[in-house]
Amino acid sequence: MIKGKNYINGRFIETKGETFEKKNPANTDEVLGVFPQSEEKDINEAVKAASKAFPDWRSLSRIRRGEYIDNLVQVLKREKEGLSALVSKEVGKAISEARAEVTEGIHMLQYVFGTVRMPMGDVVASEIAEKDSFMRRKPKGVVAVITPWNFPFAIPWWLMAPSVAEGNTVVFKPSKETSCIAHRLAECIQEVGFPPGVINIVYGSGERCGMFLVRHPETVVVLFTGSAEVGQEIRKVCAEYPEKMCACEMGGKNALIVLDDADMNLAVNGAVISAFKTSGQRCTAASRIIVHEKVKKEFEKRFVELSKRMRIGDPMDPNVFMGPVINESQLKKVLSYNDLAKKEGAEVLLEGGRLTGPEYGKGYFLSPFIYRKKHDHRSRVLTEEVFGPHVAVIPVKSLEEAIEVHNATEYGLVLSVITEDYRKAREIRDRCDYGLGYVNLPTIGAEVHLPFGGVKKSGTGLPSASTLIDVVTHRTAWTINYAREIKMAQGMKVEL
Ligand code: NAD
């Protein structure tokens, strides 16, 4: 069992006061760790350490900062199997998915390491031949990083790696549900020997610990990934400060669109992967399958058959496709949406519910729930994020209707279209609202060198991963005159 301590200024800090436990979602008898419920004074200490570290860290060459990241990659690669097992245990994610997540986090660090030798700005022309102008990126200062539980390894690196490579310092607050993996990250950061205060980690609740961090006057950037409700609250708070900016990556009500010419193998496999990987608890999971009437019958039959065959159980078992959901409140939420679907008149295609018995009794295991429902913009189950193995098949009669139904939610994160017709795929590409789009693929499976971020309620228009550099740096203009006299742009006269 892990006895977690806040990691501040390069040291693990003993704290007195309230603590919280993290349990294994597949077996709630097992306590994985105990962590401090940090208070305002702990947050102040962490931000103070990050502020103090900023001037020296910023002054270091960008390439030297990158070398710390390369060293971190070596440590994380060595620890990969243990980290993957911990992600699997702590989140309930199938072990192969946990390994893929750790790989993705390492890829992000490798990508960022590569960028430190790349240009950090541009040289641009001036109207005046004797002037050179530069666009240079400058770090901003202390960055607050607040993350969800479903990607406890990859998301922190999507956000922290570009932040520190560009010369910012960080205070990171992980989800309470994944404090164990954050603790292991702190140990790896300490082993690498990042200068004290460059990355600090504090544990605790969102309302107390997270909000203190958002409200702290010295956190100039807030990088948040989580639900749309919390993200919206954070945006409002940041707007109260003249200098604070936030980039929020939030939920989705993603759709897989199966057109009348679809390759049915791609459609059915894509639907199962999109709906049920990580038990549907990915921001990129598809909870809506929009299917053309012409292929609906075959699709539904095969989708339900394949979903019934999914192995549900201990996520550490390599044959398991779907582990438990994260906690009791998520389990209850999904069950309540299953009931709501029936109340809203859905036709159930595969009944889902809590699994019991010796294999499942001690964990939060759910079987998949699949239903058919005609689109109705007032339907809560068709428009709200559920975040579990709960998926609607929505029949449509045309490409036009598929696009209309796709856009009829307040979210816009990911879509996938299954079609053999490149003209139809192009219509979807140009007329649907999304941040990440796929053709003949599941809605999951992002790669770090692409932007990651949604539109509408799903994001703030400032994607993370490879494009986060735009959020954590300020583009400055720097112009030099080489002439012995002053000549102005726009033909302005300066003679006295
Ligand atoms: P959440 O919004 O409940 O919590 C996310 C983080 O915010 C946690 O660290 C939490 O402690 C903190 N928090 C909660 N309330 C806060 C407050 N008032 N002030 C400051 N911080 C606060 O989300 P979750 O349940 O951890 O994760 C699931 C959600 O995350 C889903 O909506 C999912 O779609 C979304 N998600 C989005 C992306 C993306 O990149 N778009 C990726 C993964 C998950």
Coordinates of C-alpha atoms and ligand atoms in Angstrom, one line a residue:
M1 CA 0.0 0.0 0.0
I2 CA 1.3 3.5 -0.9
K3 CA 1.6 6.1 1.8
G4 CA 1.3 9.2 -0.4
K5 CA 2.9 12.5 0.5
N6 CA 2.7 15.8 -1.4
Y7 CA 5.8 16.4 -3.5
I8 CA 6.9 20.0 -3.1
N9 CA 10.2 21.7 -3.9
G10 CA 11.8 18.4 -4.7
R11 CA 10.8 16.8 -1.4
F12 CA 8.1 14.5 -0.1
I13 CA 6.4 16.4 2.7
E14 CA 4.9 15.0 5.8
T15 CA 1.4 16.5 6.4
K16 CA -0.8 16.2 9.4
G17 CA -4.6 16.4 9.1
E18 CA -7.2 14.7 7.0
T19 CA -6.4 11.8 4.6
F20 CA -8.3 9.8 2.0
E21 CA -8.0 6.2 0.8
K22 CA -7.9 4.9 -2.7
K23 CA -9.4 1.5 -3.3
N24 CA -9.1 -1.0 -6.1
P25 CA -12.3 -0.7 -8.2
A26 CA -12.2 -4.4 -9.1
N27 CA -11.9 -5.4 -5.4
T28 CA -12.9 -2.8 -2.9
D29 CA -11.4 -4.8 0.0
E30 CA -8.0 -3.8 -1.3
V31 CA -6.8 -0.3 -0.3
L32 CA -4.1 0.8 -2.8
G33 CA -3.0 4.0 -1.0
V34 CA -3.6 6.7 1.6
F35 CA -3.1 10.3 0.7
P36 CA -3.3 13.8 2.3
Q37 CA -6.3 15.9 1.7
S38 CA -4.3 19.0 1.0
E39 CA -5.4 22.4 2.3
E40 CA -4.9 26.0 1.2
K41 CA -1.6 26.2 3.1
D42 CA -0.2 23.1 1.1
I43 CA -1.3 24.7 -2.2
N44 CA 0.4 28.0 -1.2
E45 CA 3.6 26.1 -0.4
A46 CA 3.5 24.3 -3.7
V47 CA 2.8 27.5 -5.7
K48 CA 5.6 29.3 -3.8
A49 CA 8.1 26.6 -4.7
A50 CA 7.0 26.7 -8.4
S51 CA 7.2 30.6 -8.4
K52 CA 10.7 30.5 -6.9
A53 CA 11.9 27.9 -9.3
F54 CA 10.6 29.8 -12.4
P55 CA 13.4 32.4 -13.0
D56 CA 16.3 29.8 -13.0
W57 CA 14.3 27.2 -15.0
R58 CA 13.3 29.8 -17.6
S59 CA 16.9 30.9 -17.9
L60 CA 18.2 27.4 -18.6
S61 CA 18.7 26.7 -22.3
R62 CA 15.6 25.1 -23.9
I63 CA 17.8 22.2 -25.0
R64 CA 19.1 21.6 -21.4
R65 CA 15.5 21.6 -20.2
G66 CA 14.7 19.0 -22.9
E67 CA 17.5 16.8 -21.5
Y68 CA 15.7 16.4 -18.2
I69 CA 12.7 15.2 -20.3
D70 CA 14.9 12.7 -22.1
N71 CA 16.2 11.4 -18.8
L72 CA 12.6 11.1 -17.6
V73 CA 11.8 9.0 -20.6
Q74 CA 14.6 6.6 -19.8
V75 CA 13.3 6.1 -16.2
L76 CA 9.7 5.7 -17.3
K77 CA 10.7 3.1 -20.0
R78 CA 12.5 1.1 -17.3
E79 CA 9.4 1.3 -15.0
K80 CA 6.9 0.8 -17.8
E81 CA 5.5 -2.6 -16.8
G82 CA 5.0 -1.6 -13.1
L83 CA 3.4 1.7 -14.1
S84 CA 1.1 -0.1 -16.5
A85 CA 0.0 -2.6 -13.8
L86 CA -0.7 0.2 -11.4
V87 CA -2.8 2.1 -14.0
S88 CA -4.7 -1.1 -14.6
K89 CA -5.3 -1.7 -10.9
E90 CA -6.1 1.9 -10.0
V91 CA -8.4 2.7 -12.9
G92 CA -9.8 -0.8 -13.6
K93 CA -8.5 -0.4 -17.2
A94 CA -7.7 -3.6 -19.1
I95 CA -3.9 -4.3 -18.9
S96 CA -3.3 -3.9 -22.6
E97 CA -5.0 -0.5 -22.6
A98 CA -3.0 0.5 -19.5
R99 CA 0.2 -0.4 -21.4
A100 CA -0.9 1.6 -24.4
E101 CA -1.6 4.6 -22.1
V102 CA 1.9 4.4 -20.6
T103 CA 3.3 4.2 -24.1
E104 CA 1.3 7.2 -25.1
G105 CA 2.6 9.3 -22.2
I106 CA 6.1 8.3 -23.1
H107 CA 5.4 9.3 -26.7
M108 CA 4.3 12.7 -25.5
L109 CA 7.6 13.2 -23.7
Q110 CA 9.6 12.0 -26.7
Y111 CA 7.7 14.3 -28.9
V112 CA 8.4 17.3 -26.7
F113 CA 12.1 16.3 -26.4
G114 CA 12.2 16.4 -30.2
T115 CA 10.7 19.9 -30.2
V116 CA 13.4 21.6 -28.0
R117 CA 15.8 21.6 -30.9
M118 CA 13.2 22.9 -33.3
P119 CA 12.5 26.6 -34.0
M120 CA 10.9 28.4 -31.1
G121 CA 9.6 31.3 -33.2
D122 CA 9.9 32.9 -36.7
V123 CA 11.9 35.6 -38.4
V124 CA 9.6 37.8 -40.3
A125 CA 10.0 40.7 -42.7
S126 CA 9.5 44.4 -41.9
E127 CA 8.3 47.1 -44.3
I128 CA 11.6 48.8 -43.5
A129 CA 14.5 46.9 -45.1
E130 CA 16.9 47.9 -42.2
K131 CA 14.6 46.2 -39.6
D132 CA 14.5 42.5 -38.6
S133 CA 11.5 41.3 -36.8
F134 CA 11.2 38.1 -34.7
M135 CA 8.3 36.2 -33.3
R136 CA 9.6 34.6 -30.1
R137 CA 7.8 32.4 -27.6
K138 CA 8.2 33.2 -23.9
P139 CA 7.1 31.0 -21.0
K140 CA 4.3 32.3 -18.8
G141 CA 5.2 31.2 -15.2
V142 CA 3.4 28.8 -12.9
V143 CA 1.0 26.4 -14.6
A144 CA -1.7 24.6 -12.6
V145 CA -2.5 21.2 -14.0
I146 CA -5.7 19.5 -13.0
T147 CA -6.5 16.1 -14.5
P148 CA -9.2 13.4 -14.5
W149 CA -8.9 9.8 -13.5
N150 CA -9.4 8.0 -16.8
F151 CA -5.9 8.7 -18.2
P152 CA -3.8 9.2 -15.1
F153 CA -0.5 8.7 -16.9
A154 CA -0.9 10.1 -20.4
I155 CA -2.9 13.3 -19.7
P156 CA -0.6 14.7 -17.0
W157 CA 2.3 14.4 -19.6
W158 CA 0.2 15.9 -22.4
L159 CA -0.1 18.9 -20.2
M160 CA 3.1 19.0 -18.1
A161 CA 5.7 18.0 -20.7
P162 CA 5.2 21.0 -23.1
S163 CA 4.8 23.3 -20.0
V164 CA 8.2 22.5 -18.5
A165 CA 10.0 22.2 -21.8
E166 CA 9.0 25.7 -22.6
G167 CA 10.4 27.0 -19.3
N168 CA 7.2 27.1 -17.1
T169 CA 7.0 25.5 -13.7
V170 CA 4.1 23.3 -12.6
V171 CA 1.8 22.5 -9.7
F172 CA -0.1 19.3 -10.6
K173 CA -3.3 18.1 -8.8
P174 CA -4.3 14.7 -10.0
S175 CA -7.8 13.2 -9.5
K176 CA -8.2 11.7 -6.0
E177 CA -9.1 8.4 -7.8
T178 CA -5.6 8.1 -9.3
S179 CA -3.3 9.4 -6.6
C180 CA -1.3 6.2 -6.6
I181 CA 0.0 6.7 -10.2
A182 CA 0.7 10.4 -9.5
H183 CA 2.8 9.3 -6.5
R184 CA 4.8 7.0 -8.8
L185 CA 5.3 9.9 -11.2
A186 CA 6.6 12.1 -8.3
E187 CA 9.1 9.3 -7.5
C188 CA 10.3 9.2 -11.1
I189 CA 10.5 13.0 -11.3
Q190 CA 12.7 13.0 -8.1
E191 CA 14.9 10.3 -9.5
V192 CA 15.6 12.3 -12.6
G193 CA 16.6 15.2 -10.5
F194 CA 14.5 18.0 -11.9
P195 CA 15.5 21.2 -10.0
P196 CA 13.4 21.6 -6.9
G197 CA 10.1 23.3 -7.5
V198 CA 9.9 22.7 -11.3
I199 CA 7.2 20.1 -10.9
N200 CA 5.2 19.9 -7.7
I201 CA 2.3 17.4 -6.9
V202 CA -0.5 17.9 -4.4
Y203 CA -3.3 15.5 -3.6
G204 CA -6.9 16.3 -2.6
S205 CA -10.4 17.1 -3.7
G206 CA -11.4 19.3 -6.6
E207 CA -13.5 21.7 -4.7
R208 CA -10.8 22.4 -2.1
C209 CA -7.4 21.6 -3.4
G210 CA -8.2 22.1 -7.1
M211 CA -10.1 25.3 -6.7
F212 CA -7.5 26.9 -4.4
L213 CA -5.0 26.2 -7.2
V214 CA -7.2 27.8 -9.8
R215 CA -7.9 30.8 -7.6
H216 CA -4.2 31.3 -6.5
P217 CA -3.1 34.7 -7.9
E218 CA 0.3 33.2 -9.0
T219 CA -1.0 30.4 -11.2
V220 CA -1.1 32.3 -14.6
V221 CA -2.2 29.3 -16.7
V222 CA -4.7 26.6 -15.7
L223 CA -4.7 23.4 -17.7
F224 CA -7.8 21.5 -16.9
T225 CA -9.1 18.2 -18.3
G226 CA -12.3 16.8 -16.9
S227 CA -16.1 17.2 -17.1
A228 CA -17.8 20.1 -18.9
E229 CA -19.5 21.2 -15.6
V230 CA -16.2 21.6 -13.7
G231 CA -14.4 23.1 -16.7
Q232 CA -17.1 25.8 -17.0
E233 CA -16.8 26.7 -13.4
I234 CA -13.0 27.0 -13.8
R235 CA -13.4 29.2 -16.9
K236 CA -15.7 31.6 -14.9
V237 CA -13.2 31.8 -12.0
C238 CA -10.2 32.4 -14.4
A239 CA -12.2 35.2 -16.1
E240 CA -12.1 37.1 -12.8
Y241 CA -8.3 37.5 -13.0
P242 CA -6.8 39.9 -15.6
E243 CA -3.8 37.7 -16.5
K244 CA -5.0 34.1 -15.9
M245 CA -5.9 32.0 -18.9
C246 CA -7.3 28.5 -18.9
A247 CA -7.4 25.7 -21.5
C248 CA -10.1 23.1 -20.7
E249 CA -10.5 19.8 -22.4
M250 CA -13.9 18.4 -21.4
G251 CA -16.5 15.7 -22.1
G252 CA -18.1 14.4 -25.2
K253 CA -21.3 12.8 -26.6
N254 CA -19.3 11.3 -29.5
A255 CA -20.8 9.4 -32.4
L256 CA -19.8 6.6 -34.8
I257 CA -21.7 7.2 -38.0
V258 CA -22.5 4.0 -40.1
L259 CA -23.5 4.9 -43.6
D260 CA -25.5 2.7 -46.0
D261 CA -22.3 1.6 -47.9
A262 CA -20.4 0.8 -44.8
D263 CA -18.0 -2.2 -44.5
M264 CA -19.9 -4.1 -41.8
N265 CA -16.8 -5.6 -40.2
L266 CA -15.3 -2.2 -39.7
A267 CA -18.6 -0.8 -38.4
V268 CA -19.3 -3.6 -35.9
N269 CA -15.7 -3.8 -34.6
G270 CA -15.4 0.0 -34.6
A271 CA -18.6 0.3 -32.6
V272 CA -17.5 -2.2 -29.9
I273 CA -14.1 -0.6 -29.5
S274 CA -15.5 2.9 -29.4
A275 CA -18.3 2.1 -27.0
F276 CA -16.7 -0.3 -24.5
K277 CA -12.9 0.2 -24.3
T278 CA -12.2 1.4 -20.7
S279 CA -15.8 0.4 -20.0
G280 CA -17.0 3.5 -22.0
Q281 CA -15.1 5.8 -19.7
R282 CA -13.1 7.7 -22.3
C283 CA -13.8 11.2 -23.3
T284 CA -13.5 9.8 -26.8
A285 CA -15.9 6.9 -26.3
A286 CA -18.9 6.7 -28.6
S287 CA -22.2 6.6 -26.8
R288 CA -24.2 7.2 -30.0
I289 CA -24.1 5.0 -33.0
I290 CA -25.9 6.8 -35.9
V291 CA -26.9 4.1 -38.4
H292 CA -28.5 4.3 -41.8
E293 CA -31.9 2.5 -41.9
K294 CA -30.7 0.3 -44.8
V295 CA -28.0 -1.4 -42.8
K296 CA -29.6 -1.1 -39.3
K297 CA -30.8 -4.6 -39.0
E298 CA -27.6 -6.3 -39.8
F299 CA -25.6 -3.8 -37.8
E300 CA -27.7 -4.2 -34.7
K301 CA -27.6 -8.0 -34.8
R302 CA -23.9 -8.2 -35.2
F303 CA -23.1 -5.4 -32.7
V304 CA -25.2 -7.0 -30.0
E305 CA -23.8 -10.5 -30.7
L306 CA -20.2 -9.2 -30.5
S307 CA -20.9 -7.1 -27.3
K308 CA -22.3 -10.2 -25.6
R309 CA -19.0 -12.0 -26.3
M310 CA -16.9 -9.4 -24.5
R311 CA -15.0 -10.8 -21.6
I312 CA -15.7 -8.7 -18.4
G313 CA -13.6 -9.2 -15.3
D314 CA -10.3 -8.6 -13.6
P315 CA -8.5 -5.9 -15.7
M316 CA -5.1 -7.5 -15.0
D317 CA -6.2 -10.7 -16.8
P318 CA -4.9 -10.3 -20.4
N319 CA -8.1 -11.9 -21.9
V320 CA -10.4 -9.4 -20.3
F321 CA -11.8 -6.7 -22.6
M322 CA -13.7 -4.6 -20.0
G323 CA -12.9 -4.1 -16.4
P324 CA -15.0 -2.3 -13.7
V325 CA -16.1 1.3 -13.7
I326 CA -14.2 3.6 -11.5
N327 CA -16.4 3.9 -8.4
E328 CA -19.8 3.5 -6.8
S329 CA -21.1 6.9 -7.8
Q330 CA -20.2 6.3 -11.5
L331 CA -21.8 2.8 -11.3
K332 CA -25.0 4.4 -9.9
K333 CA -24.9 7.1 -12.6
V334 CA -24.7 4.6 -15.4
L335 CA -27.5 2.5 -14.0
S336 CA -29.7 5.6 -13.6
Y337 CA -29.1 6.5 -17.3
N338 CA -30.0 2.9 -18.3
D339 CA -33.3 3.4 -16.4
L340 CA -33.8 6.8 -17.9
A341 CA -33.4 5.4 -21.5
K342 CA -36.3 3.0 -20.8
K343 CA -38.4 5.8 -19.4
E344 CA -37.7 7.9 -22.5
G345 CA -39.1 5.0 -24.6
A346 CA -35.9 3.3 -25.8
E347 CA -36.1 -0.2 -27.2
V348 CA -33.6 -2.3 -25.3
L349 CA -31.4 -4.4 -27.6
L350 CA -29.1 -5.7 -24.9
E351 CA -30.0 -5.4 -21.2
G352 CA -27.2 -4.2 -19.0
G353 CA -26.7 -4.0 -15.3
R354 CA -24.5 -4.6 -12.3
L355 CA -22.7 -7.9 -12.3
T356 CA -22.7 -10.0 -9.1
G357 CA -21.3 -13.3 -8.0
P358 CA -17.8 -14.5 -6.9
E359 CA -15.9 -12.9 -9.7
Y360 CA -17.7 -9.5 -9.6
G361 CA -19.2 -9.1 -6.1
K362 CA -16.3 -7.0 -4.7
G363 CA -16.0 -4.6 -7.6
Y364 CA -18.0 -2.1 -9.7
F365 CA -18.6 -4.3 -12.7
L366 CA -21.3 -3.5 -15.3
S367 CA -22.4 -5.3 -18.4
P368 CA -23.0 -3.3 -21.6
F369 CA -26.4 -1.7 -22.2
I370 CA -27.4 -1.2 -25.8
Y371 CA -30.7 0.4 -27.0
R372 CA -32.3 1.8 -30.1
K373 CA -33.9 5.2 -30.0
K374 CA -35.0 7.7 -32.6
H375 CA -33.3 11.0 -32.3
D376 CA -35.1 13.6 -30.2
H377 CA -33.3 16.7 -29.2
R378 CA -35.2 16.7 -25.8
S379 CA -33.9 13.3 -24.9
R380 CA -31.4 13.4 -22.0
V381 CA -29.9 10.0 -22.8
L382 CA -29.1 11.1 -26.4
T383 CA -27.6 14.4 -25.4
E384 CA -25.8 14.0 -22.0
E385 CA -22.5 12.4 -21.3
V386 CA -23.0 9.1 -19.4
F387 CA -19.4 7.8 -19.3
G388 CA -20.0 4.1 -19.0
P389 CA -20.9 1.0 -21.1
H390 CA -24.2 2.6 -22.2
V391 CA -24.8 3.1 -26.0
A392 CA -27.7 4.2 -28.2
V393 CA -28.3 3.1 -31.8
I394 CA -29.9 6.0 -33.6
P395 CA -31.5 5.2 -37.0
V396 CA -31.3 7.8 -39.8
K397 CA -32.6 7.8 -43.3
S398 CA -30.0 9.8 -45.1
L399 CA -26.5 11.4 -45.0
E400 CA -28.2 14.7 -44.4
E401 CA -30.1 13.4 -41.4
A402 CA -26.9 11.8 -40.0
I403 CA -25.1 15.1 -40.1
E404 CA -28.1 16.9 -38.4
V405 CA -28.4 14.2 -35.7
H406 CA -24.6 14.3 -35.2
N407 CA -24.6 18.0 -34.5
A408 CA -27.6 17.9 -32.3
T409 CA -25.7 17.9 -29.0
E410 CA -23.9 20.6 -27.0
Y411 CA -20.6 18.6 -27.3
G412 CA -18.2 18.3 -30.2
L413 CA -15.1 16.1 -29.4
V414 CA -14.8 13.1 -31.7
L415 CA -16.6 11.5 -34.6
S416 CA -16.0 8.6 -36.8
V417 CA -17.7 7.7 -40.1
I418 CA -17.8 4.2 -41.6
T419 CA -18.2 4.5 -45.4
E420 CA -16.6 3.5 -48.6
D421 CA -17.6 6.7 -50.3
Y422 CA -15.0 9.5 -50.1
R423 CA -17.5 12.2 -51.1
K424 CA -19.8 11.3 -48.2
A425 CA -16.8 11.2 -45.8
R426 CA -15.9 14.7 -47.0
E427 CA -19.4 16.0 -46.3
I428 CA -19.1 14.7 -42.8
R429 CA -15.6 16.2 -42.4
D430 CA -16.7 19.6 -43.4
R431 CA -20.2 19.9 -41.9
C432 CA -20.0 18.2 -38.5
D433 CA -18.8 19.7 -35.3
Y434 CA -15.8 17.9 -33.8
G435 CA -12.1 18.3 -32.8
L436 CA -10.9 14.8 -33.9
G437 CA -12.4 13.0 -36.8
Y438 CA -11.8 9.4 -38.2
V439 CA -12.8 7.5 -41.3
N440 CA -13.3 3.7 -41.0
L441 CA -11.8 3.7 -37.5
P442 CA -13.1 3.7 -33.9
T443 CA -13.6 7.1 -32.2
I444 CA -10.7 6.2 -29.8
G445 CA -7.0 6.0 -30.5
A446 CA -5.5 9.6 -30.6
E447 CA -1.8 10.1 -31.2
V448 CA 0.3 12.8 -29.5
H449 CA 1.7 14.6 -32.5
L450 CA -1.9 15.7 -33.5
P451 CA -3.9 18.3 -31.7
F452 CA -6.3 17.0 -29.1
G453 CA -9.3 19.1 -28.3
G454 CA -13.0 19.6 -29.0
V455 CA -15.4 22.4 -29.9
K456 CA -18.6 23.6 -28.3
K457 CA -19.0 22.3 -24.7
S458 CA -16.0 19.9 -25.2
G459 CA -13.2 22.4 -25.2
T460 CA -12.0 26.0 -25.1
G461 CA -10.6 25.9 -28.6
L462 CA -7.0 25.5 -27.3
P463 CA -6.2 21.8 -28.0
S464 CA -3.6 19.9 -25.9
A465 CA -0.9 17.4 -26.8
S466 CA 1.2 18.7 -29.7
T467 CA -0.5 22.1 -29.9
L468 CA -0.4 23.0 -26.2
I469 CA 2.7 25.1 -26.8
D470 CA 0.3 27.9 -27.9
V471 CA -1.2 27.9 -24.4
V472 CA 1.9 27.7 -22.3
T473 CA 3.9 30.3 -24.2
H474 CA 3.3 33.9 -25.1
R475 CA 4.2 34.9 -28.7
T476 CA 6.2 38.1 -28.4
A477 CA 7.3 40.4 -31.2
W478 CA 10.9 41.6 -31.2
T479 CA 12.1 44.1 -33.8
I480 CA 15.6 45.5 -34.3
N481 CA 16.7 48.5 -36.3
Y482 CA 20.1 48.2 -38.0
A483 CA 20.0 51.7 -39.6
R484 CA 21.5 54.9 -38.1
E485 CA 18.2 56.7 -38.5
I486 CA 14.6 55.9 -37.5
K487 CA 12.3 54.9 -40.3
M488 CA 8.7 54.1 -39.5
A489 CA 6.3 51.6 -41.0
Q490 CA 3.1 52.7 -42.7
G491 CA 4.9 55.7 -44.2
M492 CA 4.7 57.7 -40.9
K493 CA 6.8 60.9 -41.0
V494 CA 9.2 61.5 -38.1
E495 CA 11.0 64.7 -39.3
L496 CA 10.6 67.4 -36.7
Ligands
NAD1 P1 -14.1 15.9 -13.1 O1 -14.5 17.1 -13.8 O2 -15.0 15.5 -12.0 O3 -12.7 16.1 -12.4 C1 -11.5 16.4 -13.1 C2 -10.5 17.0 -12.2 O4 -11.0 18.3 -11.7 C3 -10.2 16.2 -10.9 O5 -8.8 16.3 -10.6 C4 -11.0 16.8 -9.9 O6 -10.5 16.7 -8.6 C5 -10.9 18.3 -10.3 N1 -12.1 19.1 -9.8 C6 -13.3 18.7 -9.6 N2 -14.1 19.8 -9.1 C7 -13.2 20.9 -9.2 C8 -13.4 22.3 -8.9 N3 -14.6 22.8 -8.5 N4 -12.3 23.1 -9.0 C9 -11.1 22.6 -9.4 N5 -10.9 21.3 -9.7 C10 -12.0 20.5 -9.6 O7 -13.9 14.7 -14.1 P2 -13.5 13.2 -13.9 O8 -14.7 12.5 -13.3 O9 -12.2 13.1 -13.1 O10 -13.2 12.7 -15.4 C11 -14.2 12.4 -16.3 C12 -14.5 13.5 -17.2 O11 -13.3 14.0 -17.9 C13 -15.4 13.2 -18.3 O12 -16.4 14.2 -18.5 C14 -14.5 13.0 -19.5 O13 -15.2 13.2 -20.8 C15 -13.5 14.1 -19.3 N6 -12.3 13.9 -20.0 C16 -12.0 14.7 -21.0 C17 -10.8 14.5 -21.8 C18 -10.5 15.5 -22.9 O14 -9.3 15.5 -23.3 N7 -11.4 16.1 -23.5 C19 -10.0 13.5 -21.4 C20 -10.3 12.6 -20.4 C21 -11.5 12.9 -19.7

